[in-house]
Short mmCIF file of C-alpha atoms and ligand atoms in Angstrom, two decimals:
data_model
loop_
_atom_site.label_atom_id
_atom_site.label_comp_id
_atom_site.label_asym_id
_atom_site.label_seq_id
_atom_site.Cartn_x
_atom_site.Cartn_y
_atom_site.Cartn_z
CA UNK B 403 0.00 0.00 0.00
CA UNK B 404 2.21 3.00 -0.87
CA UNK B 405 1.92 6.02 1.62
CA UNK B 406 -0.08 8.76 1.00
CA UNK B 407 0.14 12.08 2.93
CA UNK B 408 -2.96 15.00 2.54
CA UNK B 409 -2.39 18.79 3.10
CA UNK B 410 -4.90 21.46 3.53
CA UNK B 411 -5.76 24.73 3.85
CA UNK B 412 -8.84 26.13 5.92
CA UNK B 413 -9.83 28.92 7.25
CA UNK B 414 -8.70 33.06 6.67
CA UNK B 415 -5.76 32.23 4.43
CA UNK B 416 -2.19 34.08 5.30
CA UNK B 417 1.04 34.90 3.36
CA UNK B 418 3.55 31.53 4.07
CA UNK B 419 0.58 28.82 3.51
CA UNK B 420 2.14 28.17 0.18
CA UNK B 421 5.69 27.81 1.67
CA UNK B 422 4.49 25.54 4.24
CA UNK B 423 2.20 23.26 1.53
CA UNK B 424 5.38 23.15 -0.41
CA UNK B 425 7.67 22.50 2.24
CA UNK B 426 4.91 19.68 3.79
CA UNK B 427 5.10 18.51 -0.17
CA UNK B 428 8.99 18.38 -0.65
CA UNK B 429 10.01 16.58 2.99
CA UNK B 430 7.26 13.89 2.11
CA UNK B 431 8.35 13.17 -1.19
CA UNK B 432 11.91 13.09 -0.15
CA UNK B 433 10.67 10.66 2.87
CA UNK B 434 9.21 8.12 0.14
CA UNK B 435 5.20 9.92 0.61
CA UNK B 436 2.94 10.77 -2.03
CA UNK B 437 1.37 13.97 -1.46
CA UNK B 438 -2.42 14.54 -1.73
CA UNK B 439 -3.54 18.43 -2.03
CA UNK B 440 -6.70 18.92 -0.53
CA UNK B 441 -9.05 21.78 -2.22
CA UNK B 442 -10.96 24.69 -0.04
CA UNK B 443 -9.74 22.87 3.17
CA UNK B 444 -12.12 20.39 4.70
CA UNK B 445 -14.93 21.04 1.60
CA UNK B 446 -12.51 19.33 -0.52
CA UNK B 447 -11.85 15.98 2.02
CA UNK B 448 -15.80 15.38 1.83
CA UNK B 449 -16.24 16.30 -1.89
CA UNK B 450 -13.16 14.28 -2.55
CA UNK B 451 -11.45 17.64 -4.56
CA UNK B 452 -7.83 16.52 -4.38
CA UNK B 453 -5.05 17.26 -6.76
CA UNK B 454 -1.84 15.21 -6.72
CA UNK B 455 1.16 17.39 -5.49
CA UNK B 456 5.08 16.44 -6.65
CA UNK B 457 8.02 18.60 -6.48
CA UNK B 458 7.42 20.17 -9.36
CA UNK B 459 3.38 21.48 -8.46
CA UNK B 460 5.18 23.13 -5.55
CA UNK B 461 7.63 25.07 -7.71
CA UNK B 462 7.50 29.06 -8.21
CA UNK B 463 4.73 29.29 -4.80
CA UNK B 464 7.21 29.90 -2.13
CA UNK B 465 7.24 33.55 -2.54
CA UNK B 466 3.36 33.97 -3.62
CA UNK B 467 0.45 34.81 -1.29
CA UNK B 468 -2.38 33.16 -0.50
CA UNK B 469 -2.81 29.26 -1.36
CA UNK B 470 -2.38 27.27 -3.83
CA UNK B 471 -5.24 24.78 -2.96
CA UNK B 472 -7.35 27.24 -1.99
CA UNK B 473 -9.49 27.37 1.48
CA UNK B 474 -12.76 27.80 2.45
CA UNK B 475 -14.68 27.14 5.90
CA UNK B 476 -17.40 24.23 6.14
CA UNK B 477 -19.16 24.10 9.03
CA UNK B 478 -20.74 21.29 8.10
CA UNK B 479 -17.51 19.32 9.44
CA UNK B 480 -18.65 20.37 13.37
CA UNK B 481 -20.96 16.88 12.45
CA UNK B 482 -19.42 13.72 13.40
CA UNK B 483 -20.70 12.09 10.88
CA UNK B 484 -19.08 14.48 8.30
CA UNK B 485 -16.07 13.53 10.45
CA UNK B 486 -16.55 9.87 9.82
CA UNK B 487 -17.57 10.25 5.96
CA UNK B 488 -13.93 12.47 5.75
CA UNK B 489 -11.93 9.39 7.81
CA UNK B 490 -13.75 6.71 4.69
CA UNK B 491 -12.43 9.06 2.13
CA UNK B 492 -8.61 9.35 3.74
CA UNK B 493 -9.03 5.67 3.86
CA UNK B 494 -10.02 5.31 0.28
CA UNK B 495 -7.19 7.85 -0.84
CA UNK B 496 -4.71 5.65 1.11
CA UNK B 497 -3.83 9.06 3.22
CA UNK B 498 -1.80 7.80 6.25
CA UNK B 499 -2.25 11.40 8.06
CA UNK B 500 -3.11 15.11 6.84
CA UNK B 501 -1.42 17.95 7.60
CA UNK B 502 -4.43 20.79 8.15
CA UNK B 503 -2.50 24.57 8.01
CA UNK B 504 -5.31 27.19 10.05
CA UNK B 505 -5.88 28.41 13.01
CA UNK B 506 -8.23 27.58 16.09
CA UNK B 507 -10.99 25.81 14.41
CA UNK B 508 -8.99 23.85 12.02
CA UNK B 509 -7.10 22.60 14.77
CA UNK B 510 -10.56 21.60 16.00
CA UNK B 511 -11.52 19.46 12.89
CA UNK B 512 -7.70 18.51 12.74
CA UNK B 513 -8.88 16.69 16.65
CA UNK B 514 -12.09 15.20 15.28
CA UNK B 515 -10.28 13.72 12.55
CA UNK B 516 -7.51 12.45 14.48
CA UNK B 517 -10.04 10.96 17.20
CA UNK B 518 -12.42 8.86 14.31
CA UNK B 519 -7.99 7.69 13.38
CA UNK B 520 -6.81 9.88 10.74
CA UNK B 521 -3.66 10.97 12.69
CA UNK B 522 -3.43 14.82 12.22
CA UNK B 523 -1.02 17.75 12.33
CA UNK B 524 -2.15 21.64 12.62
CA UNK B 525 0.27 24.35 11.67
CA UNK B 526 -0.34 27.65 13.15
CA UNK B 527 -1.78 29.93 9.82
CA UNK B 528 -3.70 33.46 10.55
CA UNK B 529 -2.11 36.38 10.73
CA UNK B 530 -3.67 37.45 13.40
CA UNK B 531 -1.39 35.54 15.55
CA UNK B 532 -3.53 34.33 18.07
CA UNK B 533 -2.96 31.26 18.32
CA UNK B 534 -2.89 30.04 21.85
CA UNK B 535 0.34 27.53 21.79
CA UNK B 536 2.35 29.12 19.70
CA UNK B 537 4.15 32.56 19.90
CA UNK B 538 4.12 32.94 16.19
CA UNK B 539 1.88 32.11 13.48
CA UNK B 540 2.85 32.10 9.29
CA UNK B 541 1.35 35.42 7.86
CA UNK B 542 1.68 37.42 10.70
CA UNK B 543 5.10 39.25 10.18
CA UNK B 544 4.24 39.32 6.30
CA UNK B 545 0.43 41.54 7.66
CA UNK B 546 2.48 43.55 10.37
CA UNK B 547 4.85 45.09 7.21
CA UNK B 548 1.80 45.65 5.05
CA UNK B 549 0.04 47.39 7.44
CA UNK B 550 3.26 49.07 8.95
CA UNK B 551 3.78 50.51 4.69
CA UNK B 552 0.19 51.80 4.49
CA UNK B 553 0.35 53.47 7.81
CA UNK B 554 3.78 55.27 6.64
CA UNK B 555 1.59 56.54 3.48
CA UNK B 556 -0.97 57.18 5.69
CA UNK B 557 1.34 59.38 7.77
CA UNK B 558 2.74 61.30 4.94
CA UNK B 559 -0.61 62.82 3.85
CA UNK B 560 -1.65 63.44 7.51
CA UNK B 561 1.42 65.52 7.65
CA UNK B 562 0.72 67.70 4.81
CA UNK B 563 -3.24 68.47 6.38
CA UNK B 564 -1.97 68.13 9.65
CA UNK B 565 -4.57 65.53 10.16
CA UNK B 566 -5.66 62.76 12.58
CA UNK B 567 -5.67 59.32 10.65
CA UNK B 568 -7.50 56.70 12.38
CA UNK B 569 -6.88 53.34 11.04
CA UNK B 570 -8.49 49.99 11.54
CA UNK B 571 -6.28 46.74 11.60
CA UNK B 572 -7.18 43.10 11.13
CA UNK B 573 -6.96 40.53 14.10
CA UNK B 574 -10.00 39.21 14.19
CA UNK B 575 -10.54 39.74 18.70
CA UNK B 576 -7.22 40.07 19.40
CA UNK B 577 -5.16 42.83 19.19
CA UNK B 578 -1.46 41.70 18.37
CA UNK B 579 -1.32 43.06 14.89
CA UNK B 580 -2.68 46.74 16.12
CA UNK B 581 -0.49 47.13 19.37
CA UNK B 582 2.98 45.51 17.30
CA UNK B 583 2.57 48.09 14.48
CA UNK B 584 0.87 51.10 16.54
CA UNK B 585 4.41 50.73 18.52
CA UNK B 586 6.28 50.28 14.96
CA UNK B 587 4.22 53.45 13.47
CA UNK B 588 4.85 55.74 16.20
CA UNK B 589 0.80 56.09 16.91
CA UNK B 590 -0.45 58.13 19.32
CA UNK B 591 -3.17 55.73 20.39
CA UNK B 592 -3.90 52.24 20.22
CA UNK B 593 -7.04 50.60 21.04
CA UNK B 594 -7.10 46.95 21.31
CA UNK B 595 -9.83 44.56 22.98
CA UNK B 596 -7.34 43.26 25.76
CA UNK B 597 -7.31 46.38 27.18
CA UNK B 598 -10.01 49.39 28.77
CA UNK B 599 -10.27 52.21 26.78
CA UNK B 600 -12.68 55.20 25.85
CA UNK B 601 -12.36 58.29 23.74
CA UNK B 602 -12.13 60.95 26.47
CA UNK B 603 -8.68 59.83 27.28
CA UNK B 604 -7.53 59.40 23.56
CA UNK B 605 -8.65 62.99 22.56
CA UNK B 606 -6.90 64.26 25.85
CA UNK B 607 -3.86 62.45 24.45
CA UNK B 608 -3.89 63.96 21.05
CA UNK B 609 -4.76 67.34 22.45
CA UNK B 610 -1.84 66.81 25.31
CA UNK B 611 0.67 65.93 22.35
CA UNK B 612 -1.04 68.97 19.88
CA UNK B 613 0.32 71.20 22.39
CA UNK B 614 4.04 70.09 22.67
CA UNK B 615 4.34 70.82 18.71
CA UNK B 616 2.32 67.70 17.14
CA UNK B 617 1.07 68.00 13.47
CA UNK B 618 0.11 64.94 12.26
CA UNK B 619 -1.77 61.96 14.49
CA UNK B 620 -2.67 58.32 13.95
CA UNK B 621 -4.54 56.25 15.78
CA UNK B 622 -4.68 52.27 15.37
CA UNK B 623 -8.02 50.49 15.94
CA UNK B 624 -8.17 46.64 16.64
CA UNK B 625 -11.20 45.83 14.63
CA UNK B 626 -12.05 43.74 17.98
CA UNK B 627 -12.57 47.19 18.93
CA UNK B 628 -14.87 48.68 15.77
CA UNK B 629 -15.96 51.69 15.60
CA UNK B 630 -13.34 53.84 13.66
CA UNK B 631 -15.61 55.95 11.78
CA UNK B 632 -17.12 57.05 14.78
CA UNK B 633 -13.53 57.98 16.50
CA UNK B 634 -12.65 59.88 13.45
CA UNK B 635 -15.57 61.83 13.97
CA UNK B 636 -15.46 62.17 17.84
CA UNK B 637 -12.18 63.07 17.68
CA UNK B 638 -12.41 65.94 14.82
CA UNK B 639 -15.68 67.16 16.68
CA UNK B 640 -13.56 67.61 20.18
CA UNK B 641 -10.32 68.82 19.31
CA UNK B 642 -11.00 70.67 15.27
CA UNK B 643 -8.61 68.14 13.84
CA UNK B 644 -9.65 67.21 10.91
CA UNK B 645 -9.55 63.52 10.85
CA UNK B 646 -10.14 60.30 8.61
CA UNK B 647 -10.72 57.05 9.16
CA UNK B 648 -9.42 54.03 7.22
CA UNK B 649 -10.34 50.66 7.27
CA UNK B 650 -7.66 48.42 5.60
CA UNK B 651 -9.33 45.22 5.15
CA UNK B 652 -8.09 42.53 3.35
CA UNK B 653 -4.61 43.85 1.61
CA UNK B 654 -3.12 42.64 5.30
CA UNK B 655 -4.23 38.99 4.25
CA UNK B 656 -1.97 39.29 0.70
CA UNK B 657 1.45 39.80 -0.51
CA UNK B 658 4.47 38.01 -1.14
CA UNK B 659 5.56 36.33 2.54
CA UNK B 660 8.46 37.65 4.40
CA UNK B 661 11.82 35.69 4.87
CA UNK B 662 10.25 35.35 8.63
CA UNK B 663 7.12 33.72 7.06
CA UNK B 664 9.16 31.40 4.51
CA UNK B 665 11.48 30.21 6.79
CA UNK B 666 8.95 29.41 9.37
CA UNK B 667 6.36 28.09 7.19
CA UNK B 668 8.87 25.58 5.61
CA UNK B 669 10.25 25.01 9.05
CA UNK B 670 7.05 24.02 10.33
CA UNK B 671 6.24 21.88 7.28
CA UNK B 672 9.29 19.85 7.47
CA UNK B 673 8.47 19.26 11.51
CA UNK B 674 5.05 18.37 10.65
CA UNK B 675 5.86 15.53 7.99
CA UNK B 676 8.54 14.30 10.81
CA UNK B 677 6.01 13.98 13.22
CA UNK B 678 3.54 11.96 10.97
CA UNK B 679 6.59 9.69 9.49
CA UNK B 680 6.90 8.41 13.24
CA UNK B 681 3.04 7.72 13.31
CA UNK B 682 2.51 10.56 15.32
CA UNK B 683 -1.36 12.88 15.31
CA UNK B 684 -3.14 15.13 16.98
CA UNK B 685 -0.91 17.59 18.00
CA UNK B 686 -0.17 21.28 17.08
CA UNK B 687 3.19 22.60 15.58
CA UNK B 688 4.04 25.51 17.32
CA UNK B 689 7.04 28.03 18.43
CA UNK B 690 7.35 28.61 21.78
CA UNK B 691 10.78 29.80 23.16
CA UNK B 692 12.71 30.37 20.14
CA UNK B 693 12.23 26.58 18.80
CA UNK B 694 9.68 24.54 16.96
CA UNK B 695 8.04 21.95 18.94
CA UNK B 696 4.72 20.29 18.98
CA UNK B 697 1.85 19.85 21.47
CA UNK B 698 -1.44 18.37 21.81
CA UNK B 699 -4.36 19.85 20.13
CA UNK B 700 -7.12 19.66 22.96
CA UNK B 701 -3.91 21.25 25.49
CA UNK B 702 -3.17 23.58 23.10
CA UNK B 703 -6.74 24.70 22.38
CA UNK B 704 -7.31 25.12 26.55
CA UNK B 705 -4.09 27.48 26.52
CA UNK B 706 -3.88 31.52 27.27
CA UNK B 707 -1.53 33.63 25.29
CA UNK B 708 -0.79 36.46 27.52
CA UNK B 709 -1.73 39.83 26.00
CA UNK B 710 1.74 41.69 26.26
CA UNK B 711 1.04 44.58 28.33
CA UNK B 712 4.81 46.01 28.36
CA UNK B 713 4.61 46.59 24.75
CA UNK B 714 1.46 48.33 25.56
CA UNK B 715 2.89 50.14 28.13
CA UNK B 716 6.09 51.39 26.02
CA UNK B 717 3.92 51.84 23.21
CA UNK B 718 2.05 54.39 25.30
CA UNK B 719 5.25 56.01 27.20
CA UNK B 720 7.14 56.76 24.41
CA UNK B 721 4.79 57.95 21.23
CA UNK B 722 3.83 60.81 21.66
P1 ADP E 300 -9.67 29.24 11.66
O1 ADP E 300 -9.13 27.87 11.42
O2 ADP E 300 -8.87 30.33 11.00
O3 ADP E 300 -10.00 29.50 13.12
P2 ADP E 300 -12.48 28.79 11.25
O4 ADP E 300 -12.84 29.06 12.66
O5 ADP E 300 -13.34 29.31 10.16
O6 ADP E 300 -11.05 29.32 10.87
O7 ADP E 300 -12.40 27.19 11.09
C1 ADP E 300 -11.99 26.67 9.84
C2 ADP E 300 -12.73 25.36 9.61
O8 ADP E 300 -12.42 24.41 10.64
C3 ADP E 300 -14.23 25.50 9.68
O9 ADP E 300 -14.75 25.98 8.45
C4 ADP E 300 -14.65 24.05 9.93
O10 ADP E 300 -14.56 23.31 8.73
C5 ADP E 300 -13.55 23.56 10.87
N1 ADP E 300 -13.99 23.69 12.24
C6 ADP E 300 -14.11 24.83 12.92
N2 ADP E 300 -14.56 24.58 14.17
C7 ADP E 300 -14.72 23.22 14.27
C8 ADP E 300 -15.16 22.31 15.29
N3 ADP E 300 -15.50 22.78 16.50
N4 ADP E 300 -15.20 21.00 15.03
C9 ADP E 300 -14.85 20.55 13.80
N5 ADP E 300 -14.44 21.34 12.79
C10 ADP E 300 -14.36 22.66 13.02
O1 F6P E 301 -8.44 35.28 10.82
C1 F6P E 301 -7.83 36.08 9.83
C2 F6P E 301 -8.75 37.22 9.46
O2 F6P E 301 -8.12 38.02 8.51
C3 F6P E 301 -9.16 38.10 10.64
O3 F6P E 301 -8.14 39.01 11.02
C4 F6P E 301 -10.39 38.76 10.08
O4 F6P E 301 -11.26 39.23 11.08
C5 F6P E 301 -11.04 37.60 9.32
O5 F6P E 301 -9.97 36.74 8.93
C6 F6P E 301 -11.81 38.03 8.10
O6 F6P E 301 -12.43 36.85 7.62
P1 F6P E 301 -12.94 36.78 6.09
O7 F6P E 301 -11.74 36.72 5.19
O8 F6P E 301 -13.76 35.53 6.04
O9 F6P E 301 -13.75 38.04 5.85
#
């Protein structure tokens, strides 16, 4: 029976998925696997939508955005019995294990499937970064300098109308992405969901740092936090700033990954393919500590990723 290995995609897709599929593709190949790509993540495992992947089909994606085999969420897979009709089909295809690249609720169909004995591996892709057992997840330093490079345009035109830009980040409820590049864009206010905040105290900021010579102001918004329309306007009504607010949306899901992202998405892939040579499922590839290492999915769905207040707290001492 020769060994088969699947790979998907699910979920909000992020820069470094296609590093990781190809690295996931290359390491099982060179291990003596066939490689199965699995369309729109776990759509494709019930409607069967695979595509064969060899070194070659993995060629010329390392440095592209996005994924390859495309992703899509299915919530039809929260059903056991989907879970059981997906474990026939990985049977049928020969698939010794599949390697599921998401975030939180892949993981969680990544544990179903392992459970009904499809051994399972979940690498950590959003790039909102907030995944639980891992310090770093692939897309998230690829977002942070996409959103740092519009901010920096943003900041140039501010300048000019010596304006107040208020800008809303992706991150789905956690801040990591606004509080990292607020500190990185010198803004004079972040909000983020993690922590209290109201708009008294942010227009007493910008009026506090008007009046030691100020001309230009930005503001990040955690779109856990909403409402950046409405700051704009609170804020231009308070202080006579004249202020816009921008939501950037989806360009912080696209462009070409970073080195950061490449290397760890093809890190990741190789550990993954390691893990299910040996037999080995349901656990979570993470980076924790400066090193790669793997944990179980149900621990590493129960864990807490401490919101990093000190950043926070610099963040807010030293922009101003
Ligand atoms: P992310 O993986 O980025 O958190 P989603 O929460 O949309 O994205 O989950 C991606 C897919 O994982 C869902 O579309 C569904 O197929 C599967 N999934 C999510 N939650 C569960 C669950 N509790 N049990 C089984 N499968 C799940
Ligand atoms: O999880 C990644 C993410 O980009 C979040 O930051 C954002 O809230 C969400 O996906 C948007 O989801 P969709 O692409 O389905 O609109």
């Amino acid at each position: 029976m020769e060994k088969k290995i699947g790979v998907l995609t699910s979920g909000g897709d992020s820069p470094g998925m296609n590093a990781a599929i190809r690295a996931v593709t290359r390491s099982a190949i060179f291990k003596g696997f066939k490689v199965v790509g699995i369309l729109r993540g776990y759509n494709g495992l019930l409607n069967k939508e695979f595509v064969d992947l060899d070194v070659r089909t993995v060629s010329d994606i390392i440095q592209r955005g996005g994924t390859a085999i495309y992703t899509a969420r299915c919530p039809e897979f929260k059903e056991w019995e989907n879970v059981e009709k997906a474990k026939k089909i990985c049977e049928e295809q020969q698939m010794c294990g599949v390697v599921t690249i998401g975030g939180d609720g892949t993981f969680r169909g990544a544990a179903d499937l392992s459970r009904a004995g499809i051994p399972c591996i979940g690498i950590p892709g959003t790039i909102d970064n907030d995944i639980q057992c891992s310090e770093y997840t692939i897309g998230y330093d690829t977002a942070m300098n996409t959103v740092v490079e519009m901010i920096d345009k943003l900041r140039d035109t501010s300048h000019s109308h010596e304006r107040c830009a208020v800008v809303e980040v992706m991150g789905r409820h956690a801040g990591h992405i606004a509080l990292a590049t607020g500190l990185a864009c010198g803004a004079t206010a972040v909000l983020v969901p993690e922590m209290p905040h109201d708009i008294d105290s942010i227009i007493s900021r910008i009026k506090e740092v008007r009046s030691m010579g100020k001309k230009q102001f930005i503001i990040v918004v955690a779109e856990g936090v909403g409402g950046t329309q409405e700051i704009a306007e609170q804020i231009e009504k308070a202080t006579g700033i004249e202020s816009r607010a921008t939501i950037l949306g989806h360009v912080q899901r696209g462009g070409s990954p970073t080195v950061r992202d490449r290397v760890m998405a093809s890190e990741m892939g190789y550990y993954a393919v390691e893990l299910l040579e040996k037999g080995i499922g349901n656990r979570v590839v993470g980076y924790k500590d400066g090193k790669i290492y793997d944990v179980d999915i149900q621990e590493a769905l129960s864990m807490k990723k401490p919101f990093n207040e000190r950043r926070y707290k610099i963040c807010d001492e030293i922009n101003f």
